[in-house]
C-alpha atoms as a PDB file:
ATOM      1  CA  THR A   1      -0.084   0.048   0.231  1.00  0.00           C
ATOM      2  CA  THR A   2       1.140   3.353  -1.069  1.00  0.00           C
ATOM      3  CA  TRP A   3       1.159   6.987   0.317  1.00  0.00           C
ATOM      4  CA  LEU A   4       2.369   9.852  -1.149  1.00  0.00           C
ATOM      5  CA  LEU A   5       2.738  12.135   1.658  1.00  0.00           C
ATOM      6  CA  SER A   6       3.146  16.506   2.263  1.00  0.00           C
ATOM      7  CA  HIS A   7       5.870  16.845   5.268  1.00  0.00           C
ATOM      8  CA  ASN A   8       7.149  20.621   5.614  1.00  0.00           C
ATOM      9  CA  GLN A   9       8.490  21.404   2.178  1.00  0.00           C
ATOM     10  CA  SER A  10       9.309  18.129   1.214  1.00  0.00           C
ATOM     11  CA  GLU A  11       6.883  14.763  -0.483  1.00  0.00           C
ATOM     12  CA  ILE A  12       7.649  11.875   0.968  1.00  0.00           C
ATOM     13  CA  GLU A  13       6.064   8.342  -0.054  1.00  0.00           C
ATOM     14  CA  LEU A  14       5.263   5.870   2.529  1.00  0.00           C
ATOM     15  CA  VAL A  15       4.673   2.248   1.473  1.00  0.00           C
ATOM     16  CA  LEU A  16       3.155  -0.356   3.473  1.00  0.00           C
ATOM     17  CA  ASP A  17       4.948  -4.202   2.835  1.00  0.00           C
ATOM     18  CA  GLU A  18       3.054  -6.886   4.252  1.00  0.00           C
ATOM     19  CA  GLY A  19       3.240 -10.547   3.486  1.00  0.00           C
ATOM     20  CA  HIS A  20       5.749 -13.146   3.730  1.00  0.00           C
ATOM     21  CA  ILE A  21       9.191 -14.500   2.298  1.00  0.00           C
ATOM     22  CA  SER A  22       8.974 -18.143   1.746  1.00  0.00           C
ATOM     23  CA  ARG A  23      11.444 -21.054  -0.288  1.00  0.00           C
ATOM     24  CA  ASP A  24      10.166 -24.448   0.083  1.00  0.00           C
ATOM     25  CA  ASP A  25       8.602 -24.644   3.297  1.00  0.00           C
ATOM     26  CA  ARG A  26      10.946 -22.345   5.203  1.00  0.00           C
ATOM     27  CA  HIS A  27       9.272 -19.019   5.432  1.00  0.00           C
ATOM     28  CA  THR A  28       9.296 -15.655   7.025  1.00  0.00           C
ATOM     29  CA  ALA A  29       7.001 -13.033   8.049  1.00  0.00           C
ATOM     30  CA  LEU A  30       7.083  -9.236   6.550  1.00  0.00           C
ATOM     31  CA  CYS A  31       5.718  -6.226   7.686  1.00  0.00           C
ATOM     32  CA  GLU A  32       7.156  -3.434   7.447  1.00  0.00           C
ATOM     33  CA  ILE A  33       7.325   0.706   6.301  1.00  0.00           C
ATOM     34  CA  GLU A  34       9.324   2.182   3.486  1.00  0.00           C
ATOM     35  CA  LEU A  35       9.871   6.274   3.279  1.00  0.00           C
ATOM     36  CA  GLU A  36      11.684   7.606   0.260  1.00  0.00           C
ATOM     37  CA  LEU A  37      12.178  11.440  -0.437  1.00  0.00           C
ATOM     38  CA  LYS A  38      10.462  12.053  -3.500  1.00  0.00           C
ATOM     39  CA  ALA A  39      11.498  16.175  -3.273  1.00  0.00           C
ATOM     40  CA  GLY A  40      12.728  18.152  -0.244  1.00  0.00           C
ATOM     41  CA  GLN A  41      14.729  17.662   2.264  1.00  0.00           C
ATOM     42  CA  ALA A  42      15.899  14.902   3.547  1.00  0.00           C
ATOM     43  CA  SER A  43      15.781  15.989   7.406  1.00  0.00           C
ATOM     44  CA  ASP A  44      11.805  15.809   7.076  1.00  0.00           C
ATOM     45  CA  LEU A  45      12.317  12.719   6.204  1.00  0.00           C
ATOM     46  CA  PHE A  46      13.595  11.980   9.317  1.00  0.00           C
ATOM     47  CA  ASP A  47      11.260  14.341  10.765  1.00  0.00           C
ATOM     48  CA  LEU A  48       8.252  11.934   9.630  1.00  0.00           C
ATOM     49  CA  ALA A  49      10.093   8.790  10.750  1.00  0.00           C
ATOM     50  CA  LEU A  50      10.743   9.880  14.327  1.00  0.00           C
ATOM     51  CA  GLU A  51       6.480  11.149  14.192  1.00  0.00           C
ATOM     52  CA  LEU A  52       5.834   7.579  13.048  1.00  0.00           C
ATOM     53  CA  ALA A  53       7.769   6.507  15.306  1.00  0.00           C
ATOM     54  CA  GLN A  54       6.600   8.289  18.808  1.00  0.00           C
ATOM     55  CA  ARG A  55       3.083   6.902  17.574  1.00  0.00           C
ATOM     56  CA  PHE A  56       3.894   3.150  16.679  1.00  0.00           C
ATOM     57  CA  PRO A  57       6.693   1.154  17.663  1.00  0.00           C
ATOM     58  CA  LEU A  58       8.681   1.385  14.466  1.00  0.00           C
ATOM     59  CA  VAL A  59      12.656   0.638  14.662  1.00  0.00           C
ATOM     60  CA  PRO A  60      14.654   1.110  11.433  1.00  0.00           C
ATOM     61  CA  CYS A  61      16.461  -1.677   9.955  1.00  0.00           C
ATOM     62  CA  ASP A  62      18.672  -2.272   7.156  1.00  0.00           C
ATOM     63  CA  VAL A  63      17.762  -5.762   6.156  1.00  0.00           C
ATOM     64  CA  ASN A  64      15.898  -6.109   2.596  1.00  0.00           C
ATOM     65  CA  LYS A  65      14.022  -8.661   1.418  1.00  0.00           C
ATOM     66  CA  ALA A  66      16.476 -10.212  -0.638  1.00  0.00           C
ATOM     67  CA  GLU A  67      18.804 -11.037   2.442  1.00  0.00           C
ATOM     68  CA  ARG A  68      16.224 -11.979   3.932  1.00  0.00           C
ATOM     69  CA  GLY A  69      15.078 -14.597   1.724  1.00  0.00           C
ATOM     70  CA  TYR A  70      18.951 -15.697   1.563  1.00  0.00           C
ATOM     71  CA  GLN A  71      18.682 -16.195   4.959  1.00  0.00           C
ATOM     72  CA  LEU A  72      16.115 -18.955   4.212  1.00  0.00           C
ATOM     73  CA  MET A  73      19.071 -20.584   2.506  1.00  0.00           C
ATOM     74  CA  ASN A  74      21.882 -19.647   4.775  1.00  0.00           C
ATOM     75  CA  PRO A  75      20.720 -18.439   8.327  1.00  0.00           C
ATOM     76  CA  LYS A  76      23.986 -17.092   8.464  1.00  0.00           C
ATOM     77  CA  LEU A  77      24.619 -14.644   5.444  1.00  0.00           C
ATOM     78  CA  SER A  78      24.501 -11.177   5.709  1.00  0.00           C
ATOM     79  CA  PHE A  79      25.249  -8.087   3.730  1.00  0.00           C
ATOM     80  CA  PHE A  80      26.128  -5.958   6.727  1.00  0.00           C
ATOM     81  CA  GLN A  81      30.069  -4.467   5.774  1.00  0.00           C
ATOM     82  CA  PRO A  82      31.662  -4.478   9.630  1.00  0.00           C
ATOM     83  CA  TYR A  83      33.715  -1.143  10.438  1.00  0.00           C
ATOM     84  CA  THR A  84      37.084  -1.935  11.553  1.00  0.00           C
ATOM     85  CA  CYS A  85      40.248   0.417  12.453  1.00  0.00           C
ATOM     86  CA  THR A  86      43.147   0.966  14.763  1.00  0.00           C
ATOM     87  CA  LEU A  87      42.998   3.427  17.575  1.00  0.00           C
ATOM     88  CA  ASN A  88      45.263   5.471  15.421  1.00  0.00           C
ATOM     89  CA  GLN A  89      42.727   5.724  12.858  1.00  0.00           C
ATOM     90  CA  LEU A  90      39.718   5.808  14.500  1.00  0.00           C
ATOM     91  CA  ASP A  91      36.959   7.586  12.436  1.00  0.00           C
ATOM     92  CA  THR A  92      34.131   8.754  14.981  1.00  0.00           C
ATOM     93  CA  GLN A  93      31.291   9.390  12.172  1.00  0.00           C
ATOM     94  CA  ALA A  94      31.865   5.573  11.256  1.00  0.00           C
ATOM     95  CA  LEU A  95      32.365   4.026  14.498  1.00  0.00           C
ATOM     96  CA  LEU A  96      28.839   5.143  15.526  1.00  0.00           C
ATOM     97  CA  ASN A  97      27.004   4.291  12.216  1.00  0.00           C
ATOM     98  CA  ASP A  98      28.447   1.136  12.481  1.00  0.00           C
ATOM     99  CA  ALA A  99      27.322   0.819  16.330  1.00  0.00           C
ATOM    100  CA  LEU A 100      23.649   2.081  14.821  1.00  0.00           C
ATOM    101  CA  THR A 101      23.614  -0.587  12.058  1.00  0.00           C
ATOM    102  CA  ARG A 102      24.272  -3.464  14.778  1.00  0.00           C
ATOM    103  CA  ILE A 103      21.813  -2.542  17.212  1.00  0.00           C
ATOM    104  CA  SER A 104      19.051  -2.220  14.858  1.00  0.00           C
ATOM    105  CA  ARG A 105      20.106  -5.439  13.149  1.00  0.00           C
ATOM    106  CA  ARG A 106      20.448  -7.399  16.291  1.00  0.00           C
ATOM    107  CA  TRP A 107      17.105  -5.605  17.424  1.00  0.00           C
ATOM    108  CA  ASP A 108      15.771  -7.159  14.161  1.00  0.00           C
ATOM    109  CA  ASP A 109      17.298 -10.986  14.743  1.00  0.00           C
ATOM    110  CA  PHE A 110      15.706 -10.903  18.136  1.00  0.00           C
ATOM    111  CA  VAL A 111      12.400  -9.730  17.380  1.00  0.00           C
ATOM    112  CA  TYR A 112      12.103 -13.053  14.911  1.00  0.00           C
ATOM    113  CA  SER A 113      14.546 -15.529  16.869  1.00  0.00           C
ATOM    114  CA  ARG A 114      13.735 -14.191  20.980  1.00  0.00           C
ATOM    115  CA  ASN A 115      17.508 -15.423  21.878  1.00  0.00           C
ATOM    116  CA  TRP A 116      17.502 -13.278  25.086  1.00  0.00           C
ATOM    117  CA  TRP A 117      21.446 -13.409  24.541  1.00  0.00           C
ATOM    118  CA  LEU A 118      21.028 -10.686  22.066  1.00  0.00           C
ATOM    119  CA  LEU A 119      19.930  -8.533  24.667  1.00  0.00           C
ATOM    120  CA  VAL A 120      22.794  -8.635  26.336  1.00  0.00           C
ATOM    121  CA  VAL A 121      25.272  -8.024  23.149  1.00  0.00           C
ATOM    122  CA  ILE A 122      23.224  -5.017  22.194  1.00  0.00           C
ATOM    123  CA  GLN A 123      23.024  -3.321  25.604  1.00  0.00           C
ATOM    124  CA  ARG A 124      27.231  -3.498  24.898  1.00  0.00           C
ATOM    125  CA  GLU A 125      26.782  -2.097  21.858  1.00  0.00           C
ATOM    126  CA  VAL A 126      24.210   0.693  23.614  1.00  0.00           C
ATOM    127  CA  SER A 127      26.724   1.273  26.262  1.00  0.00           C
ATOM    128  CA  ALA A 128      29.678   1.860  23.378  1.00  0.00           C
ATOM    129  CA  VAL A 129      26.999   4.848  21.806  1.00  0.00           C
ATOM    130  CA  GLN A 130      27.172   6.309  24.867  1.00  0.00           C
ATOM    131  CA  LEU A 131      30.378   6.890  25.572  1.00  0.00           C
ATOM    132  CA  LEU A 132      31.223   8.198  22.066  1.00  0.00           C
ATOM    133  CA  LEU A 133      27.902  10.570  22.930  1.00  0.00           C
ATOM    134  CA  LYS A 134      29.157  11.789  25.687  1.00  0.00           C
ATOM    135  CA  ALA A 135      33.531  12.154  24.531  1.00  0.00           C
ATOM    136  CA  VAL A 136      32.010  14.257  21.992  1.00  0.00           C
ATOM    137  CA  GLN A 137      30.066  16.460  23.798  1.00  0.00           C
ATOM    138  CA  ALA A 138      26.806  15.670  21.634  1.00  0.00           C
ATOM    139  CA  ASP A 139      23.595  16.992  22.759  1.00  0.00           C
ATOM    140  CA  THR A 140      21.921  16.462  26.188  1.00  0.00           C
ATOM    141  CA  GLY A 141      18.995  15.085  25.092  1.00  0.00           C
ATOM    142  CA  LEU A 142      20.279  12.677  22.764  1.00  0.00           C
ATOM    143  CA  GLN A 143      22.582  11.472  25.766  1.00  0.00           C
ATOM    144  CA  THR A 144      19.500  11.147  27.332  1.00  0.00           C
ATOM    145  CA  ARG A 145      17.775   8.675  25.157  1.00  0.00           C
ATOM    146  CA  TRP A 146      20.443   6.213  24.902  1.00  0.00           C
ATOM    147  CA  ALA A 147      20.504   6.311  28.690  1.00  0.00           C
ATOM    148  CA  ASP A 148      17.256   5.504  28.420  1.00  0.00           C
ATOM    149  CA  VAL A 149      17.705   2.436  26.365  1.00  0.00           C
ATOM    150  CA  TRP A 150      20.487   1.282  28.286  1.00  0.00           C
ATOM    151  CA  GLN A 151      18.657   1.257  31.447  1.00  0.00           C
ATOM    152  CA  ALA A 152      15.074  -0.334  29.488  1.00  0.00           C
ATOM    153  CA  LEU A 153      17.501  -3.469  28.718  1.00  0.00           C
ATOM    154  CA  HIS A 154      19.396  -3.230  32.084  1.00  0.00           C
ATOM    155  CA  ASN A 155      15.663  -3.870  33.887  1.00  0.00           C
ATOM    156  CA  ILE A 156      15.150  -6.755  31.305  1.00  0.00           C
ATOM    157  CA  ILE A 157      18.587  -8.514  31.856  1.00  0.00           C
ATOM    158  CA  GLN A 158      19.049  -7.536  35.666  1.00  0.00           C
ATOM    159  CA  PRO A 159      16.689 -10.932  36.934  1.00  0.00           C
ATOM    160  CA  ALA A 160      18.656 -12.818  34.016  1.00  0.00           C
ATOM    161  CA  GLN A 161      21.735 -11.992  36.604  1.00  0.00           C
ATOM    162  CA  LEU A 162      22.251 -16.089  36.807  1.00  0.00           C
ATOM    163  CA  PRO A 163      21.335 -17.530  33.959  1.00  0.00           C
ATOM    164  CA  VAL A 164      23.925 -14.793  31.724  1.00  0.00           C
ATOM    165  CA  GLY A 165      26.562 -16.188  33.966  1.00  0.00           C
ATOM    166  CA  LEU A 166      25.803 -19.262  34.426  1.00  0.00           C
ATOM    167  CA  PHE A 167      25.934 -18.480  30.274  1.00  0.00           C
ATOM    168  CA  VAL A 168      29.404 -17.311  30.240  1.00  0.00           C
ATOM    169  CA  ASP A 169      31.130 -19.400  32.219  1.00  0.00           C
ATOM    170  CA  ARG A 170      33.512 -21.505  29.934  1.00  0.00           C
ATOM    171  CA  ASN A 171      33.835 -24.003  33.059  1.00  0.00           C
ATOM    172  CA  ASN A 172      30.221 -24.544  33.789  1.00  0.00           C
ATOM    173  CA  ASN A 173      29.145 -28.312  32.306  1.00  0.00           C
ATOM    174  CA  SER A 174      25.267 -27.869  32.604  1.00  0.00           C
ATOM    175  CA  LEU A 175      23.942 -24.849  29.994  1.00  0.00           C
ATOM    176  CA  GLY A 176      20.204 -26.458  30.703  1.00  0.00           C
ATOM    177  CA  LEU A 177      20.761 -25.089  33.856  1.00  0.00           C
ATOM    178  CA  SER A 178      20.505 -21.268  32.347  1.00  0.00           C
ATOM    179  CA  GLN A 179      17.678 -22.094  30.423  1.00  0.00           C
ATOM    180  CA  ARG A 180      15.692 -23.700  33.041  1.00  0.00           C
ATOM    181  CA  ILE A 181      16.136 -21.125  35.329  1.00  0.00           C
ATOM    182  CA  LEU A 182      15.020 -18.262  32.441  1.00  0.00           C
ATOM    183  CA  ARG A 183      11.987 -19.712  31.896  1.00  0.00           C
ATOM    184  CA  SER A 184      11.089 -19.183  35.647  1.00  0.00           C
ATOM    185  CA  ILE A 185      11.389 -15.831  35.323  1.00  0.00           C
ATOM    186  CA  ASP A 186       9.894 -15.633  31.193  1.00  0.00           C
ATOM    187  CA  LYS A 187       6.763 -13.827  32.637  1.00  0.00           C
ATOM    188  CA  HIS A 188       8.944 -10.946  34.416  1.00  0.00           C
ATOM    189  CA  ILE A 189      11.278 -10.699  31.217  1.00  0.00           C
ATOM    190  CA  GLU A 190       8.065 -10.776  28.495  1.00  0.00           C
ATOM    191  CA  SER A 191       6.748  -7.620  30.796  1.00  0.00           C
ATOM    192  CA  GLN A 192       9.644  -6.017  30.805  1.00  0.00           C
ATOM    193  CA  LEU A 193      10.149  -6.447  26.406  1.00  0.00           C
ATOM    194  CA  HIS A 194       6.747  -5.261  26.322  1.00  0.00           C
ATOM    195  CA  GLN A 195       7.662  -1.829  27.762  1.00  0.00           C
ATOM    196  CA  LEU A 196      10.590  -1.655  26.074  1.00  0.00           C
ATOM    197  CA  VAL A 197       8.245  -2.221  23.106  1.00  0.00           C
ATOM    198  CA  GLN A 198       5.412   0.222  23.573  1.00  0.00           C
ATOM    199  CA  SER A 199       7.962   2.611  24.574  1.00  0.00           C
ATOM    200  CA  ASN A 200      10.220   2.230  21.620  1.00  0.00           C
ATOM    201  CA  VAL A 201      12.747   3.805  23.574  1.00  0.00           C
ATOM    202  CA  LEU A 202      14.836   2.018  21.102  1.00  0.00           C
ATOM    203  CA  GLY A 203      13.180   2.964  17.628  1.00  0.00           C
ATOM    204  CA  LEU A 204      13.079   7.151  18.944  1.00  0.00           C
ATOM    205  CA  ALA A 205      17.143   6.715  20.021  1.00  0.00           C
ATOM    206  CA  ILE A 206      18.234   5.313  16.512  1.00  0.00           C
ATOM    207  CA  LEU A 207      16.203   7.363  14.427  1.00  0.00           C
ATOM    208  CA  GLY A 208      17.241  10.733  16.778  1.00  0.00           C
ATOM    209  CA  LEU A 209      21.104   9.457  16.186  1.00  0.00           C
ATOM    210  CA  GLY A 210      20.613   9.118  12.769  1.00  0.00           C
ATOM    211  CA  LYS A 211      19.494  12.409  12.274  1.00  0.00           C
ATOM    212  CA  HIS A 212      22.589  13.889  14.161  1.00  0.00           C
ATOM    213  CA  LEU A 213      25.179  11.964  12.134  1.00  0.00           C
ATOM    214  CA  PHE A 214      23.105  12.968   8.949  1.00  0.00           C
ATOM    215  CA  LEU A 215      23.236  16.661   9.997  1.00  0.00           C
ATOM    216  CA  HIS A 216      26.610  16.486  11.791  1.00  0.00           C
ATOM    217  CA  THR A 217      30.300  15.109  10.082  1.00  0.00           C
ATOM    218  CA  TYR A 218      33.192  14.703  12.686  1.00  0.00           C
ATOM    219  CA  ASP A 219      36.138  15.667  12.231  1.00  0.00           C
ATOM    220  CA  THR A 220      40.192  14.124  13.802  1.00  0.00           C
ATOM    221  CA  THR A 221      39.354  16.476  16.616  1.00  0.00           C
ATOM    222  CA  SER A 222      36.412  14.014  17.895  1.00  0.00           C
ATOM    223  CA  ALA A 223      38.880  11.298  17.383  1.00  0.00           C
ATOM    224  CA  ASP A 224      41.201  12.474  19.795  1.00  0.00           C
ATOM    225  CA  GLN A 225      38.065  13.354  22.313  1.00  0.00           C
ATOM    226  CA  VAL A 226      37.282   9.144  21.985  1.00  0.00           C
ATOM    227  CA  ARG A 227      40.770   8.121  22.105  1.00  0.00           C
ATOM    228  CA  ALA A 228      41.100  10.654  25.824  1.00  0.00           C
ATOM    229  CA  ALA A 229      37.616   9.174  26.862  1.00  0.00           C
ATOM    230  CA  LEU A 230      38.800   5.461  26.755  1.00  0.00           C
ATOM    231  CA  VAL A 231      41.990   6.346  28.634  1.00  0.00           C
ATOM    232  CA  GLU A 232      40.008   7.899  31.552  1.00  0.00           C
ATOM    233  CA  THR A 233      37.478   5.020  31.385  1.00  0.00           C
ATOM    234  CA  ALA A 234      40.171   2.317  31.953  1.00  0.00           C
ATOM    235  CA  ASP A 235      42.160   4.536  34.572  1.00  0.00           C
ATOM    236  CA  GLN A 236      38.837   4.991  36.717  1.00  0.00           C
ATOM    237  CA  LEU A 237      37.997   1.351  36.130  1.00  0.00           C
ATOM    238  CA  GLN A 238      41.356   0.791  37.117  1.00  0.00           C
ATOM    239  CA  THR A 239      40.994   2.598  41.269  1.00  0.00           C
ATOM    240  CA  LEU A 240      37.707   0.039  41.562  1.00  0.00           C
ATOM    241  CA  ASP A 241      37.300  -2.062  45.281  1.00  0.00           C
ATOM    242  CA  ALA A 242      38.344  -5.067  43.597  1.00  0.00           C
ATOM    243  CA  THR A 243      36.814  -6.705  46.621  1.00  0.00           C
ATOM    244  CA  SER A 244      33.209  -4.765  46.212  1.00  0.00           C
ATOM    245  CA  ILE A 245      31.050  -6.650  43.350  1.00  0.00           C
ATOM    246  CA  ASP A 246      28.304  -3.617  43.509  1.00  0.00           C
ATOM    247  CA  ALA A 247      30.935  -1.090  43.066  1.00  0.00           C
ATOM    248  CA  GLN A 248      32.243  -3.015  40.016  1.00  0.00           C
ATOM    249  CA  LEU A 249      29.017  -4.118  38.809  1.00  0.00           C
ATOM    250  CA  SER A 250      27.498  -0.216  39.245  1.00  0.00           C
ATOM    251  CA  HIS A 251      30.432   0.365  36.249  1.00  0.00           C
ATOM    252  CA  LEU A 252      29.653  -2.458  34.035  1.00  0.00           C
ATOM    253  CA  GLY A 253      28.155   0.286  30.829  1.00  0.00           C
ATOM    254  CA  ASP A 254      31.918   1.455  31.267  1.00  0.00           C
ATOM    255  CA  MET A 255      33.983  -1.937  30.901  1.00  0.00           C
ATOM    256  CA  GLN A 256      31.599  -3.197  27.970  1.00  0.00           C
ATOM    257  CA  ALA A 257      31.545   0.639  26.129  1.00  0.00           C
ATOM    258  CA  LEU A 258      35.052  -0.583  26.113  1.00  0.00           C
ATOM    259  CA  ALA A 259      35.109  -3.818  25.386  1.00  0.00           C
ATOM    260  CA  TYR A 260      32.833  -2.680  22.260  1.00  0.00           C
ATOM    261  CA  VAL A 261      35.251  -0.381  21.298  1.00  0.00           C
ATOM    262  CA  TYR A 262      38.487  -1.870  21.595  1.00  0.00           C
ATOM    263  CA  ARG A 263      37.044  -4.971  19.497  1.00  0.00           C
ATOM    264  CA  ARG A 264      36.005  -2.394  16.571  1.00  0.00           C
ATOM    265  CA  CYS A 265      39.753  -1.034  16.837  1.00  0.00           C
ATOM    266  CA  GLN A 266      41.616  -4.312  17.107  1.00  0.00           C
ATOM    267  CA  CYS A 267      42.971  -4.033  20.365  1.00  0.00           C
ATOM    268  CA  ASP A 268      45.215  -6.728  22.162  1.00  0.00           C
ATOM    269  CA  THR A 269      43.203  -5.409  25.277  1.00  0.00           C
ATOM    270  CA  TYR A 270      40.049  -6.605  24.460  1.00  0.00           C
ATOM    271  CA  ASN A 271      40.738 -10.044  25.607  1.00  0.00           C
ATOM    272  CA  ALA A 272      41.427  -8.104  28.934  1.00  0.00           C
ATOM    273  CA  ILE A 273      38.639  -6.731  29.302  1.00  0.00           C
ATOM    274  CA  ASN A 274      35.903  -9.110  28.080  1.00  0.00           C
ATOM    275  CA  ASP A 275      37.308 -11.548  30.341  1.00  0.00           C
ATOM    276  CA  TYR A 276      36.938  -9.377  33.233  1.00  0.00           C
ATOM    277  CA  ILE A 277      33.669  -8.439  31.992  1.00  0.00           C
ATOM    278  CA  ASP A 278      32.886 -12.398  32.001  1.00  0.00           C
ATOM    279  CA  GLN A 279      33.979 -13.234  35.066  1.00  0.00           C
ATOM    280  CA  LEU A 280      32.527 -10.429  37.054  1.00  0.00           C
ATOM    281  CA  LEU A 281      29.099 -11.602  35.475  1.00  0.00           C
ATOM    282  CA  ILE A 282      30.007 -14.670  36.691  1.00  0.00           C
ATOM    283  CA  VAL A 283      30.900 -14.223  40.339  1.00  0.00           C
ATOM    284  CA  ALA A 284      27.599 -11.515  40.315  1.00  0.00           C
ATOM    285  CA  ALA A 285      25.329 -14.738  39.331  1.00  0.00           C
ATOM    286  CA  MET A 286      27.018 -16.782  41.932  1.00  0.00           C
ATOM    287  CA  ARG A 287      25.960 -14.305  44.197  1.00  0.00           C
ATOM    288  CA  GLN A 288      22.309 -14.020  43.338  1.00  0.00           C
ATOM    289  CA  ALA A 289      22.390 -18.298  43.405  1.00  0.00           C
ATOM    290  CA  ASN A 290      22.588 -18.649  46.876  1.00  0.00           C
ATOM    291  CA  GLN A 291      19.107 -16.458  47.052  1.00  0.00           C
ATOM    292  CA  VAL A 292      17.724 -18.778  44.481  1.00  0.00           C
ATOM    293  CA  LEU A 293      18.152 -21.940  45.964  1.00  0.00           C
ATOM    294  CA  PRO A 294      15.666 -22.344  48.355  1.00  0.00           C
ATOM    295  CA  SER A 295      13.360 -21.446  45.489  1.00  0.00           C
ATOM    296  CA  LEU A 296      13.858 -23.722  42.789  1.00  0.00           C
ATOM    297  CA  GLN A 297      11.759 -27.071  42.955  1.00  0.00           C
ATOM    298  CA  ASP A 298      13.478 -29.153  40.816  1.00  0.00           C
ATOM    299  CA  GLN A 299      15.791 -31.082  42.909  1.00  0.00           C
ATOM    300  CA  ASP A 300      18.415 -31.662  40.121  1.00  0.00           C
ATOM    301  CA  SER A 301      18.666 -28.126  39.365  1.00  0.00           C
ATOM    302  CA  ARG A 302      19.046 -27.367  43.274  1.00  0.00           C
ATOM    303  CA  ALA A 303      22.379 -29.756  42.912  1.00  0.00           C
ATOM    304  CA  LYS A 304      23.819 -28.517  40.051  1.00  0.00           C
ATOM    305  CA  LEU A 305      23.394 -25.095  41.209  1.00  0.00           C
ATOM    306  CA  ALA A 306      24.779 -25.393  44.677  1.00  0.00           C
ATOM    307  CA  SER A 307      27.854 -27.610  43.305  1.00  0.00           C
ATOM    308  CA  TRP A 308      28.091 -24.281  40.896  1.00  0.00           C
ATOM    309  CA  THR A 309      28.518 -22.354  43.597  1.00  0.00           C
ATOM    310  CA  ARG A 310      30.927 -24.033  45.983  1.00  0.00           C
ATOM    311  CA  ARG A 311      33.442 -22.608  43.743  1.00  0.00           C
ATOM    312  CA  ILE A 312      32.651 -18.586  44.498  1.00  0.00           C
ATOM    313  CA  THR A 313      35.741 -18.527  46.234  1.00  0.00           C
ATOM    314  CA  VAL A 314      38.030 -19.477  43.559  1.00  0.00           C
ATOM    315  CA  GLU A 315      36.127 -17.354  40.824  1.00  0.00           C
ATOM    316  CA  LEU A 316      36.662 -14.489  43.695  1.00  0.00           C
ATOM    317  CA  ARG A 317      40.141 -14.342  43.026  1.00  0.00           C
ATOM    318  CA  ALA A 318      39.714 -14.845  39.587  1.00  0.00           C
ATOM    319  CA  LEU A 319      38.338 -11.930  39.641  1.00  0.00           C
ATOM    320  CA  GLN A 320      40.348 -10.058  41.699  1.00  0.00           C
ATOM    321  CA  ASP A 321      43.445 -11.205  39.065  1.00  0.00           C
ATOM    322  CA  ALA A 322      41.561 -10.056  36.235  1.00  0.00           C
ATOM    323  CA  HIS A 323      41.078  -6.651  37.691  1.00  0.00           C
ATOM    324  CA  ARG A 324      44.656  -6.603  38.184  1.00  0.00           C
ATOM    325  CA  GLY A 325      45.162  -7.768  34.452  1.00  0.00           C
ATOM    326  CA  LEU A 326      43.555  -4.342  33.509  1.00  0.00           C
ATOM    327  CA  GLY A 327      46.374  -2.390  34.247  1.00  0.00           C
ATOM    328  CA  LYS A 328      49.106  -4.468  33.172  1.00  0.00           C
ATOM    329  CA  GLN A 329      47.532  -4.088  29.563  1.00  0.00           C
ATOM    330  CA  ASN A 330      47.666  -0.414  29.956  1.00  0.00           C
END
């Protein structure tokens, strides 16, 4: 269905596509809106998209119909071209665009797959956007929108702290346990997800940043600001109390942001910060497990979880070692 709209001084075509893409016995549903500028200013295109996103839970995504069709033959196929660089060659504009595309594509994947782990990955990417926007001193309203997205994701993930810790623990031999525990809190997660979708904080944040990047061009000065922010954030993490789990968890967003940027910039430091995050998640999960144990009805799950938590003293020492390792990497 097609409409030709007048918005400010521009003409914009709005197309609603509904149906499905199929191959043999496999198919995927399709329901999307496309906006095309026929005449006028591109900024009007963003303004109309933002108005629509305020009324409906619309989230931008660049996955087209051809890619969705090919994915029915090969689920791992992607048209996405990742951005990589070095810290010395960092391009703030490209880094933000890359993060924006990753977030929108990851959310699209989650909508179709309901793979809850994707939300953890999205939160890391959102953390990186926050760090970058703060570093270049972007509009405070834009920064607030992305802070709201991070908080909304945190509200979903926080109750799942235990299965997340079980999932990232390479020494855990019972991944099925994390799935069983996740199912036990499924109603709460669904409730928080519903709030996230209906408020559309993600869609509005993506569109807001997209418009910002269209109107602003970041030069080499911004790259210097980002590098300075990375050093400052890393220094702050080293001053944290290595014996306080809560103090470290309160800076989880900073850790996630560092890990994301280090990964994109191909820094050796990435492994150290990523291992540190995983270790913190494991210890935090073990601490939460002691509160969950009495409520578990399944005797097998209770026994496996109790066995897992007995390693907490060893894991605490490993966390302190990982924290010290951050200083050696710098």
